[in-house]
mmCIF file of C-alpha atoms (C1' of nucleotides) in Angstrom:
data_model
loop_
_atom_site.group_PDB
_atom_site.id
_atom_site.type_symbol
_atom_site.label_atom_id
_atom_site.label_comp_id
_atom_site.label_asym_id
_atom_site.label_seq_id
_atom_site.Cartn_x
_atom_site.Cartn_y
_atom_site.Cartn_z
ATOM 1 C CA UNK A 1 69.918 90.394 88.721
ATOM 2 C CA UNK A 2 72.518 90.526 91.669
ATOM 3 C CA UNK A 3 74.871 93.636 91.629
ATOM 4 C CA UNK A 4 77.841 91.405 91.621
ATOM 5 C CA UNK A 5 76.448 89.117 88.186
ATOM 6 C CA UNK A 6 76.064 92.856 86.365
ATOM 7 C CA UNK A 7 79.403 93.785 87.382
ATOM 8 C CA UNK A 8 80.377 90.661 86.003
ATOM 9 C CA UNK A 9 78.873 90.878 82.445
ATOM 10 C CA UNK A 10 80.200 94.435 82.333
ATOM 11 C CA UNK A 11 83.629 93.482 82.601
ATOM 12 C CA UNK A 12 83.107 90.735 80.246
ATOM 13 C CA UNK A 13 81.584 93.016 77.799
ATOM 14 C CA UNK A 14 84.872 96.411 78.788
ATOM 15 C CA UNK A 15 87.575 93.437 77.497
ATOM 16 C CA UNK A 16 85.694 92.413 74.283
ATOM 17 C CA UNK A 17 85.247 95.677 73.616
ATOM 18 C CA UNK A 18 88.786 96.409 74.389
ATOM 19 C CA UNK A 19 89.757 93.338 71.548
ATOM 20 C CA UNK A 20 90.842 90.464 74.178
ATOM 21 C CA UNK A 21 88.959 86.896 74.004
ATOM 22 C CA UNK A 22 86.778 86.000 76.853
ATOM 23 C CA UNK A 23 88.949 82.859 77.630
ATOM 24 C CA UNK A 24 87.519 80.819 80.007
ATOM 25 C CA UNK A 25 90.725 81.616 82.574
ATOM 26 C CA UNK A 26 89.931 85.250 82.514
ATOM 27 C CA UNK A 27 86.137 84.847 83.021
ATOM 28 C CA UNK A 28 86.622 82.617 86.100
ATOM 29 C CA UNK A 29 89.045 84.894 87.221
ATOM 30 C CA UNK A 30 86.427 88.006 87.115
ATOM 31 C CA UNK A 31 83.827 85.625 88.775
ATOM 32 C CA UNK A 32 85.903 85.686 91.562
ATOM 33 C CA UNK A 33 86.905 89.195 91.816
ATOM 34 C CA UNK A 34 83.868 90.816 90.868
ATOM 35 C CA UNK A 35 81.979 88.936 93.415
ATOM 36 C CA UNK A 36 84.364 89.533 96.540
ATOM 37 C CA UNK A 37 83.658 92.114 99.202
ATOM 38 C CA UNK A 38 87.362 91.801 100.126
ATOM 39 C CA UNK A 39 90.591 92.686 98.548
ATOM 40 C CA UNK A 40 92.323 89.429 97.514
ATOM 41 C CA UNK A 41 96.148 89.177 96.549
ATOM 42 C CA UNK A 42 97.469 86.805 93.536
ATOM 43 C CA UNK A 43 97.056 83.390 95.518
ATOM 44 C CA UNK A 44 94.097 84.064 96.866
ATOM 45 C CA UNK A 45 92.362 84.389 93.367
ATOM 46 C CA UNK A 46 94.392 81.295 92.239
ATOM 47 C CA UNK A 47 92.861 79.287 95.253
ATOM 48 C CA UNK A 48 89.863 80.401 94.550
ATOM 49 C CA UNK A 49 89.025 80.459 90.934
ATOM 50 C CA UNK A 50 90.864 76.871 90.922
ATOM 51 C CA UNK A 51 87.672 75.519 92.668
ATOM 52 C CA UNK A 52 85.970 76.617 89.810
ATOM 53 C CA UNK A 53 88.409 75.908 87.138
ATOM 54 C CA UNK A 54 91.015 73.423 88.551
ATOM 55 C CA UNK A 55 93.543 73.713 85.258
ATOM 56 C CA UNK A 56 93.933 77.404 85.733
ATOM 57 C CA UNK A 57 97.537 78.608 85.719
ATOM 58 C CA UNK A 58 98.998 81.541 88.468
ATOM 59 C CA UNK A 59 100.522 82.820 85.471
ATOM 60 C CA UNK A 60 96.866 83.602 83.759
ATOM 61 C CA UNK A 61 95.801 85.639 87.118
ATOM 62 C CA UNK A 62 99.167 87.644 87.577
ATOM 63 C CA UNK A 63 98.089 88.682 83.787
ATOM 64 C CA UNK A 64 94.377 89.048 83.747
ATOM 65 C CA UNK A 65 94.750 91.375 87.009
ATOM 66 C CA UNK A 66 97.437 92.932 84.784
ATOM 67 C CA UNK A 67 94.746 94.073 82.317
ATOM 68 C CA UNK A 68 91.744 94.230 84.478
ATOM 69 C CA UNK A 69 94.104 97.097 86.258
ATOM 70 C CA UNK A 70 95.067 98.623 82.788
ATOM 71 C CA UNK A 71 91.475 98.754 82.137
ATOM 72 C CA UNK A 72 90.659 100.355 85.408
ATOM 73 C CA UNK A 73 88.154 97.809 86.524
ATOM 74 C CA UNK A 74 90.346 96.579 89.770
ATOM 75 C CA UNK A 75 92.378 98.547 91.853
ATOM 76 C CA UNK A 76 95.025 98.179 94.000
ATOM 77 C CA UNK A 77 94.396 98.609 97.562
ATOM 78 C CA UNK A 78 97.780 99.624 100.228
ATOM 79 C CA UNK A 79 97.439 98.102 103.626
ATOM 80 C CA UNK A 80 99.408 98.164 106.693
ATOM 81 C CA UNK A 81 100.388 94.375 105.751
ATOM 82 C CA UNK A 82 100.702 94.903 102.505
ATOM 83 C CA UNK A 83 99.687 95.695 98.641
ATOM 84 C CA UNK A 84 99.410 93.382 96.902
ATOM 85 C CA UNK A 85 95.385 92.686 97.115
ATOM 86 C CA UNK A 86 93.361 94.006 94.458
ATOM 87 C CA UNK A 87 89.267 94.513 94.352
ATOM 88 C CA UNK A 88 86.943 96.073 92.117
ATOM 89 C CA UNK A 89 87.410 100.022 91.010
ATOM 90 C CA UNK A 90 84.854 102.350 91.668
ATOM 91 C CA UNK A 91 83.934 104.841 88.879
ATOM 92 C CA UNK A 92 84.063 108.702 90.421
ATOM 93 C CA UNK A 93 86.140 109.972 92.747
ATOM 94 C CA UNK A 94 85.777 107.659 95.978
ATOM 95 C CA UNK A 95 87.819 106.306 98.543
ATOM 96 C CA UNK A 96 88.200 102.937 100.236
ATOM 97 C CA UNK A 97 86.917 102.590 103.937
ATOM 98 C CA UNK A 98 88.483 98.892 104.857
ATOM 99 C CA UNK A 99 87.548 96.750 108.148
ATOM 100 C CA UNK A 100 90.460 95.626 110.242
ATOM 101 C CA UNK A 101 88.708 92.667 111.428
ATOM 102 C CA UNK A 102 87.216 90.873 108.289
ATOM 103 C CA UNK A 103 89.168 92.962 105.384
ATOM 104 C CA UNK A 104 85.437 94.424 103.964
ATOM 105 C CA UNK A 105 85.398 96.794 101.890
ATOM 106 C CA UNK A 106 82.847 99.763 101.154
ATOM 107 C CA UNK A 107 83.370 102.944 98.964
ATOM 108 C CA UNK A 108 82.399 106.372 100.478
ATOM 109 C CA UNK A 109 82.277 109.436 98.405
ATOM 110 C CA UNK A 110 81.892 112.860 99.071
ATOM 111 C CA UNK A 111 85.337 114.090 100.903
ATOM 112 C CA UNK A 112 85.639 117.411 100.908
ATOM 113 C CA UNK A 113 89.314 118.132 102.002
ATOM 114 C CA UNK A 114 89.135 121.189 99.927
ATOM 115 C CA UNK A 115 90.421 123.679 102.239
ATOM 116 C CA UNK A 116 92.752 121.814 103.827
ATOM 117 C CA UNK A 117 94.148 120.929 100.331
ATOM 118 C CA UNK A 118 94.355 124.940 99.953
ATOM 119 C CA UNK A 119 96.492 125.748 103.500
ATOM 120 C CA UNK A 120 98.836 123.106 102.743
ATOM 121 C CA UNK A 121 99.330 124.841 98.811
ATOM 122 C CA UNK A 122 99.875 128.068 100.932
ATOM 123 C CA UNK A 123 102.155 126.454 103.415
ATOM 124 C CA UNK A 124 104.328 124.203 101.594
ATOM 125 C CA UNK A 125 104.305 125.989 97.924
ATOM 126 C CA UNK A 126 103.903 122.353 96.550
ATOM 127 C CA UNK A 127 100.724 122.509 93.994
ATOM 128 C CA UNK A 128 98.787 119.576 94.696
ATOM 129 C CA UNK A 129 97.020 117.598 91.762
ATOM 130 C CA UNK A 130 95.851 114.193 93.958
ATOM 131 C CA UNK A 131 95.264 113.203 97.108
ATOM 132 C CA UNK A 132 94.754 109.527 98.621
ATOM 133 C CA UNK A 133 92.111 109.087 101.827
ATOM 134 C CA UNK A 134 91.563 105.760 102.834
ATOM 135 C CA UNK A 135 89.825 104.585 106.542
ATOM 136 C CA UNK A 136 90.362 101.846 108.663
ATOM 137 C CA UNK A 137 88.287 100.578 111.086
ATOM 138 C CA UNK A 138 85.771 97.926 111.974
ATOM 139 C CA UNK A 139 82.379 96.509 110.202
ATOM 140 C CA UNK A 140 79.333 95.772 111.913
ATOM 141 C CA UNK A 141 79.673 92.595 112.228
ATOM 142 C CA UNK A 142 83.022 93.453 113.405
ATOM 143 C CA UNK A 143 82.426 95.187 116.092
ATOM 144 C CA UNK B 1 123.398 122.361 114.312
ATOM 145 C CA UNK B 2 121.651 120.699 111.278
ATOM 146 C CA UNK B 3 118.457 119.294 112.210
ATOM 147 C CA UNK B 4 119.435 116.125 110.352
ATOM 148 C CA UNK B 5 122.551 115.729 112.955
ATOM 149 C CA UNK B 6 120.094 116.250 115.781
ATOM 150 C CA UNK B 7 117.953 113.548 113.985
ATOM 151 C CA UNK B 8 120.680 111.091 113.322
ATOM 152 C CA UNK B 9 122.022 111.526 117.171
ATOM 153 C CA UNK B 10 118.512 111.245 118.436
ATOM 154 C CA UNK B 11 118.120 108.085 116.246
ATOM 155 C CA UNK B 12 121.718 106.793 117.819
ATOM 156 C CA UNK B 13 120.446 107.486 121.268
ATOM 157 C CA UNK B 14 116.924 105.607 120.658
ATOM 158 C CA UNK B 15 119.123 102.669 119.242
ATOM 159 C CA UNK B 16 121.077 102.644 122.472
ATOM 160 C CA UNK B 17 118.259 103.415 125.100
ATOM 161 C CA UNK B 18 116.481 100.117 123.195
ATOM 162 C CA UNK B 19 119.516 97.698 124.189
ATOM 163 C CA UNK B 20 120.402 97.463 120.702
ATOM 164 C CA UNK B 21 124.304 98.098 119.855
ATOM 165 C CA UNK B 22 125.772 100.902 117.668
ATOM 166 C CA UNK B 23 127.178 99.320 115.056
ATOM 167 C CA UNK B 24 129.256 100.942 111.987
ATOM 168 C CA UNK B 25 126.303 99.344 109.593
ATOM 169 C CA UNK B 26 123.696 100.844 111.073
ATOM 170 C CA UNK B 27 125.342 104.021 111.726
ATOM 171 C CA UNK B 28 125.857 103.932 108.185
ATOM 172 C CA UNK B 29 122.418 103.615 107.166
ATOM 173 C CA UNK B 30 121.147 106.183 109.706
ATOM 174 C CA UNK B 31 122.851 108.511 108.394
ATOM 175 C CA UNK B 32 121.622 108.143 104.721
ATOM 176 C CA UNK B 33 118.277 107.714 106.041
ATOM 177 C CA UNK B 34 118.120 110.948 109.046
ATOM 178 C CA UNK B 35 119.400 113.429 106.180
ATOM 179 C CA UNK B 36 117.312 112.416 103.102
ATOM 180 C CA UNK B 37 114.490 114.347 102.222
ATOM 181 C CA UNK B 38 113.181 111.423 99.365
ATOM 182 C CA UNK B 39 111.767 108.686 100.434
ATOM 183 C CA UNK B 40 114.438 105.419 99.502
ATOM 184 C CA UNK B 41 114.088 101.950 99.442
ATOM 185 C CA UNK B 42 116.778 99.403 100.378
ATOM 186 C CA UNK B 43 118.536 99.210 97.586
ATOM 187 C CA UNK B 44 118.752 103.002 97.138
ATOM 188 C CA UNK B 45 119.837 102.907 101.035
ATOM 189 C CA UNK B 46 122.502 99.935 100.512
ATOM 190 C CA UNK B 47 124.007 101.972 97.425
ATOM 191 C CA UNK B 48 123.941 105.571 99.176
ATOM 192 C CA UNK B 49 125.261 104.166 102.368
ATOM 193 C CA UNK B 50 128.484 101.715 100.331
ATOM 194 C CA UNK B 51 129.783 105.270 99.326
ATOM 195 C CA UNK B 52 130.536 106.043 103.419
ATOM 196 C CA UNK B 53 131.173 102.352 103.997
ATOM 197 C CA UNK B 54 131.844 99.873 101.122
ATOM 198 C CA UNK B 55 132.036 96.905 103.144
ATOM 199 C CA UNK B 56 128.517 97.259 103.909
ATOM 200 C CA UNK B 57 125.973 94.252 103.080
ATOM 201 C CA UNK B 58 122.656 94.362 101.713
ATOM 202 C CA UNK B 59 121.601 92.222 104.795
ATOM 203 C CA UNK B 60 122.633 94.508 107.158
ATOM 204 C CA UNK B 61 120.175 97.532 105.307
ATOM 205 C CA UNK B 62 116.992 95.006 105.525
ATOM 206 C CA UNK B 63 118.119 94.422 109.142
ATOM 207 C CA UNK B 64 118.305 97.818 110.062
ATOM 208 C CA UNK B 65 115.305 99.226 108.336
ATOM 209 C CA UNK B 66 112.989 96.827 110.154
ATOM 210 C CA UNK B 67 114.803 98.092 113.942
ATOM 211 C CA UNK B 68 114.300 101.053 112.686
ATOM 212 C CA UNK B 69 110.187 100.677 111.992
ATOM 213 C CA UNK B 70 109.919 98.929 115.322
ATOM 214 C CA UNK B 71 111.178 101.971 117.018
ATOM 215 C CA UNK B 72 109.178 104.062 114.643
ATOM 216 C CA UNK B 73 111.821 105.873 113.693
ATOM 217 C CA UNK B 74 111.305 105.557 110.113
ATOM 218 C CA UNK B 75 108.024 104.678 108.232
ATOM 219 C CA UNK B 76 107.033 102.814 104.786
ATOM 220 C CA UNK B 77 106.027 104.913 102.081
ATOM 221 C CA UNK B 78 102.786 104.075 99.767
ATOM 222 C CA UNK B 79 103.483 105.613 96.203
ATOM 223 C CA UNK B 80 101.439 104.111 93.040
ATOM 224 C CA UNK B 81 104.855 103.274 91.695
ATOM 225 C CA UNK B 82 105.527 101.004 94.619
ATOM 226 C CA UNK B 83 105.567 100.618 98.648
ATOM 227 C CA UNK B 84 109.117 99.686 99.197
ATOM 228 C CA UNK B 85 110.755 103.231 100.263
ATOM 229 C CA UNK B 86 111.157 104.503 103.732
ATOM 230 C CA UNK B 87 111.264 108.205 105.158
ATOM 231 C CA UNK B 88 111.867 109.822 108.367
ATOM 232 C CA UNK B 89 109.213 109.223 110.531
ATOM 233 C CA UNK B 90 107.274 112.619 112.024
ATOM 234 C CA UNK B 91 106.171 112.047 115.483
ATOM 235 C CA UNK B 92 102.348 113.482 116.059
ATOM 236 C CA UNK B 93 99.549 113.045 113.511
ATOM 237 C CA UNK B 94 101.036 114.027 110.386
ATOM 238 C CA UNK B 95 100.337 113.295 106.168
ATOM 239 C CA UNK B 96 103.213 113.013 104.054
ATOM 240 C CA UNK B 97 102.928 115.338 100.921
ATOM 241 C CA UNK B 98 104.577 113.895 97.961
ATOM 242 C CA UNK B 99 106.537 116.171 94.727
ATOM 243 C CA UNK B 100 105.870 113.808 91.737
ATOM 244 C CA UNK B 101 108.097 115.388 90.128
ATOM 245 C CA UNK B 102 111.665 115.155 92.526
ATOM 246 C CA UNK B 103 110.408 113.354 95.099
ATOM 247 C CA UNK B 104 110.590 115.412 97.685
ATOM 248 C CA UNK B 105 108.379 115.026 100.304
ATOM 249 C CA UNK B 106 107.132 117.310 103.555
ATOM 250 C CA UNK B 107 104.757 116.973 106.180
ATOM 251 C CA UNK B 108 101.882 118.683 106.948
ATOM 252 C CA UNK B 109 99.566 118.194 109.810
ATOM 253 C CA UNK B 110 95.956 119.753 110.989
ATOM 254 C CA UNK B 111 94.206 117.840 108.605
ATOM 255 C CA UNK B 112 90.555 118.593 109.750
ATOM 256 C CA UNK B 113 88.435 114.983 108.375
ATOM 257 C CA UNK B 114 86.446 114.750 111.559
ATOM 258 C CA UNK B 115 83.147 115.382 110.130
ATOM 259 C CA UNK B 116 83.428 113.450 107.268
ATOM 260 C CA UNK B 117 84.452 110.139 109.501
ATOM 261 C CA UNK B 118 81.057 110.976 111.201
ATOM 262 C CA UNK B 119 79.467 111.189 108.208
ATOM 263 C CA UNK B 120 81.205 108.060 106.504
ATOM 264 C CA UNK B 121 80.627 106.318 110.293
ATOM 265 C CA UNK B 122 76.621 106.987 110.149
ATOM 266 C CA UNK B 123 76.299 106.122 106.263
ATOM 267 C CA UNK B 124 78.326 102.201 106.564
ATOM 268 C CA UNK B 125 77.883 101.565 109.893
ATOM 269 C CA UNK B 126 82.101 100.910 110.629
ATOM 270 C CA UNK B 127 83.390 102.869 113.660
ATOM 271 C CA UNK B 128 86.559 104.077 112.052
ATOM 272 C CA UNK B 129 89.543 103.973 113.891
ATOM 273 C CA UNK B 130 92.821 105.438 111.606
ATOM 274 C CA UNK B 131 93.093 107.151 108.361
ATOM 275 C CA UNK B 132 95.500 107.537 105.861
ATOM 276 C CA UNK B 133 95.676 110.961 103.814
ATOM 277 C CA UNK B 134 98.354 111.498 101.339
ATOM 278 C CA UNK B 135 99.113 114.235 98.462
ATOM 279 C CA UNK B 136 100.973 114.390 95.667
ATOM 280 C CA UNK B 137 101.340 117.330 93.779
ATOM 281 C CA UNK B 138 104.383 119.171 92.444
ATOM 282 C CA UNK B 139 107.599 120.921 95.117
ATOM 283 C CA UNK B 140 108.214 124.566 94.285
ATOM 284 C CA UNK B 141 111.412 124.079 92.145
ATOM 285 C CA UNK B 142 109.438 121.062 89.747
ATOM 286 C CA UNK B 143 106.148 123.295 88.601
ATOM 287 C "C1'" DA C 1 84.720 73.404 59.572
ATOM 288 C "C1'" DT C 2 88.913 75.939 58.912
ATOM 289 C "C1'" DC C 3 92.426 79.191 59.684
ATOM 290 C "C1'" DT C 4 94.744 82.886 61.954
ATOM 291 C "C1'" DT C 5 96.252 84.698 65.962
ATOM 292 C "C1'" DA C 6 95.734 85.589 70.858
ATOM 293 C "C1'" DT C 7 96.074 83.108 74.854
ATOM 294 C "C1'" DT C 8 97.343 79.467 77.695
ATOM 295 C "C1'" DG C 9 100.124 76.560 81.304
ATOM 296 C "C1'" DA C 10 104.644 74.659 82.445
ATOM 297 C "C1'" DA C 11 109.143 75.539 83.168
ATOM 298 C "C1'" DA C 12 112.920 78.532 83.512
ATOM 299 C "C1'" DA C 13 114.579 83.012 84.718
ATOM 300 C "C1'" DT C 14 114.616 86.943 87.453
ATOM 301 C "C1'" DG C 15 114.360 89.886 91.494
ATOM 302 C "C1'" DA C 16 113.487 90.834 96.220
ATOM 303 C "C1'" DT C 17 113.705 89.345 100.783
ATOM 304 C "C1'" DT C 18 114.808 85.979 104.533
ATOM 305 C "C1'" DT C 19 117.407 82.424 106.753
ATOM 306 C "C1'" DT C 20 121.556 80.158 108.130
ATOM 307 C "C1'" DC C 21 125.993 80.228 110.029
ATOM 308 C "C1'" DA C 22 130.813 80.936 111.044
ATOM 309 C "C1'" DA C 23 133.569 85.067 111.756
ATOM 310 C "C1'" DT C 24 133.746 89.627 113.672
ATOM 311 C "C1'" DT C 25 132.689 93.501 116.560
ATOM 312 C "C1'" DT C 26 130.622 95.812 120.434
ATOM 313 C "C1'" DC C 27 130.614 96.879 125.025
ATOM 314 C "C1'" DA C 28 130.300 95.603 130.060
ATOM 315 C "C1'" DG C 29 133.271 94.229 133.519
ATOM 316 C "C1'" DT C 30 137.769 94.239 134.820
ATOM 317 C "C1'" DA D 1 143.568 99.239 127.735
ATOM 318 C "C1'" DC D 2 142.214 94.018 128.034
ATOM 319 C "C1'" DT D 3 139.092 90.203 128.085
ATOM 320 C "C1'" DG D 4 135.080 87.545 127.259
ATOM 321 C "C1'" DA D 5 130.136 86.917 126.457
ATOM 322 C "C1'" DA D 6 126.769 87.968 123.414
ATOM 323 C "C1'" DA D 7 124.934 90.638 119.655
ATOM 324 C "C1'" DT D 8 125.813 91.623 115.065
ATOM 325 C "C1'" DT D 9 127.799 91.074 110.746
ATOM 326 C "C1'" DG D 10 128.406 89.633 105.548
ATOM 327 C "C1'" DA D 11 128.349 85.761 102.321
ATOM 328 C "C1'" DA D 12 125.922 82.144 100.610
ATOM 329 C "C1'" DA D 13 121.904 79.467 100.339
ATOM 330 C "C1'" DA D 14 117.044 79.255 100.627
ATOM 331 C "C1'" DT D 15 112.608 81.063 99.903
ATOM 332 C "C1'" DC D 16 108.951 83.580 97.801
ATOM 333 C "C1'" DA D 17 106.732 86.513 94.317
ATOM 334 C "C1'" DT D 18 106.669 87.843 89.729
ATOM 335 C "C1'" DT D 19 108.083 87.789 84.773
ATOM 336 C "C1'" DT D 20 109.699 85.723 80.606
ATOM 337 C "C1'" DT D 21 109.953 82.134 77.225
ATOM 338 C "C1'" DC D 22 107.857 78.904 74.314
ATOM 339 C "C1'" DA D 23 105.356 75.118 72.286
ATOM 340 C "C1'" DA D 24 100.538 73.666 72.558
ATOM 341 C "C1'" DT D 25 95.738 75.094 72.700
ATOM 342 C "C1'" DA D 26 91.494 77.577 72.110
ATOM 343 C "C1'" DA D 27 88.759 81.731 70.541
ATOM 344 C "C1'" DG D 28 86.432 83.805 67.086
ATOM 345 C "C1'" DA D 29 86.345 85.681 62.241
ATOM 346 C "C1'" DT D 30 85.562 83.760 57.710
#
DNA sequence: ATCTTATTGAAAATGATTTTCAATTTCAGT
DNA sequence: ACTGAAATTGAAAATCATTTTCAATAAGAT
C-alpha cells in the first residue's frame, strides 16, 4: 500500500475517532493533502480537490484544514512569500527542509542545537521552551 | 545617545541616501518602529505612531513598512499567532529570540548548525542554501 | 427506512491590504 | 526665503482572504 493511501486512511480513521463524519468534502480534501509533497494554501486545495469533487465549497476547505490543524495532522508551514500553505505534520520532533525551486518538502530529524540553546539561556537570561529550524534550499531535481 | 536615536537617524539617513524623501509620516513611523523592542504589526504601528501625529493614515504605515523591508531596515516576524509584525532588522547573521510571555524579543547570533546542514545535505540530497532558527522561551522579568 | 444532528454550500459580512486620485508637501534650484 | 516639479500623502473605492449566517442536505445511529 503506498505511504500516501495509509496516511490517508489514518486521518480518516484520527476524525472518526475524534466524533466528525467522514463527509465526502473532507475526504477529498485529505486525498489531496495527504498525497502532496508540497505545501498548498486554501485555493490551491480548492482547485484541486474540485477536479475530484466539482460541488465542493472554499468554505468546506478553510474548515476541514481548520480541524485537520486542531488535530495536528497538517501544519502550517512560514515562507519567505508567505503562510498560508499547509502540508502534512510529522509526529516527533522534526523540522521542515523546503526546496526553493519546486516548493518540496522533506522532514529531517535529529537537530541537536542543544548547546547553543544553553549559551543563549546564559547570555540573554530568557529560558527557552521551543525553538523553530527550518532549511531552504534546492532538491535534486532542482539543482 | 540612545541607541534607538542612533537607529532612527541612521534609518533617516538610509531613507535619504536611497532618493526617497523625509516625510513627517514616515518619520513618524520610524520612530515607533527604531525604539520598540516588540515586534508590531501595522495596525499596532498606525495606532502608536497617531499619538505623535494624528493626522497620520493607515496607508501611509503599509507604505512605509514595505520601503522600509526593501532597505532591510526592518524585517517580518514569524510567530504561531501570526506573521504580520515587524522588528528592527539586525545586520549580520542573527536569530531572533522571542519572550512568549511580553514579547520582547533579542538577538542572538553564533548559532553553530553547520554540521547538521551537512548531515541533513548528505541524508535528502538538497544543497541547502538559508536557514531560519527561532526561540521562544520566557524574558527575565516574565518567568 | 427513519430520525436526529452535524455538515454543507451560497451569500453576506468582516477584516486586511492595495489601488486610485486629487490635494499637499518636500526639496532642488533659484 | 520663493518657486516649481515631482514625490508623497490621506480618503475613498476596490480587491482579496477569511469568517459568519442560515436554510438545505447528508451521515450514521437506531
Amino acid at each position: 500500500m503506498p505511504k500516501e493511501t495509509k496516511r490517508r486512511d489514518t486521518w480518516f480513521a484520527c476524525l472518526q475517532a475524534n466524533d466528525y463524519r467522514l463527509t465526502k468534502p473532507r475526504k477529498t480534501v485529505i486525498n489531496v493533502l495527504a498525497s502532496s509533497r508540497q505545501a498548498l494554501n486554501p485555493t490551491e486545495i480548492f482547485d484541486l480537490a474540485r477536479e475530484e469533487y466539482p460541488s465542493l465549497g472554499l468554505v468546506s476547505v478553510y474548515r476541514t484544514l481548520e480541524t485537520l490543524e486542531e488535530l495536528n495532522l497538517i501544519q502550517r508551514v512560514h515562507q519567505p512569500e508567505g503562510c498560508k500553505s499547509y502540508i502534512a505534520a510529522f509526529s516527533g520532533h522534526q523540522h521542515l527542509l523546503v526546496c526553493e525551486g519546486c516548493g518540496r518538502m522533506v522532514y529531517f530529524d535529529g537537530d541537536d542545537i542543544a548547546s547553543l540553546v544553553e549559551r543563549v539561556e546564559q547570555e540573554s537570561g530568557y529560558q527557552v521552551n521551543e525553538h523553530w529550524l527550518q532549511l531552504f534550499g534546492r532538491c535534486q531535481a532542482c539543482q
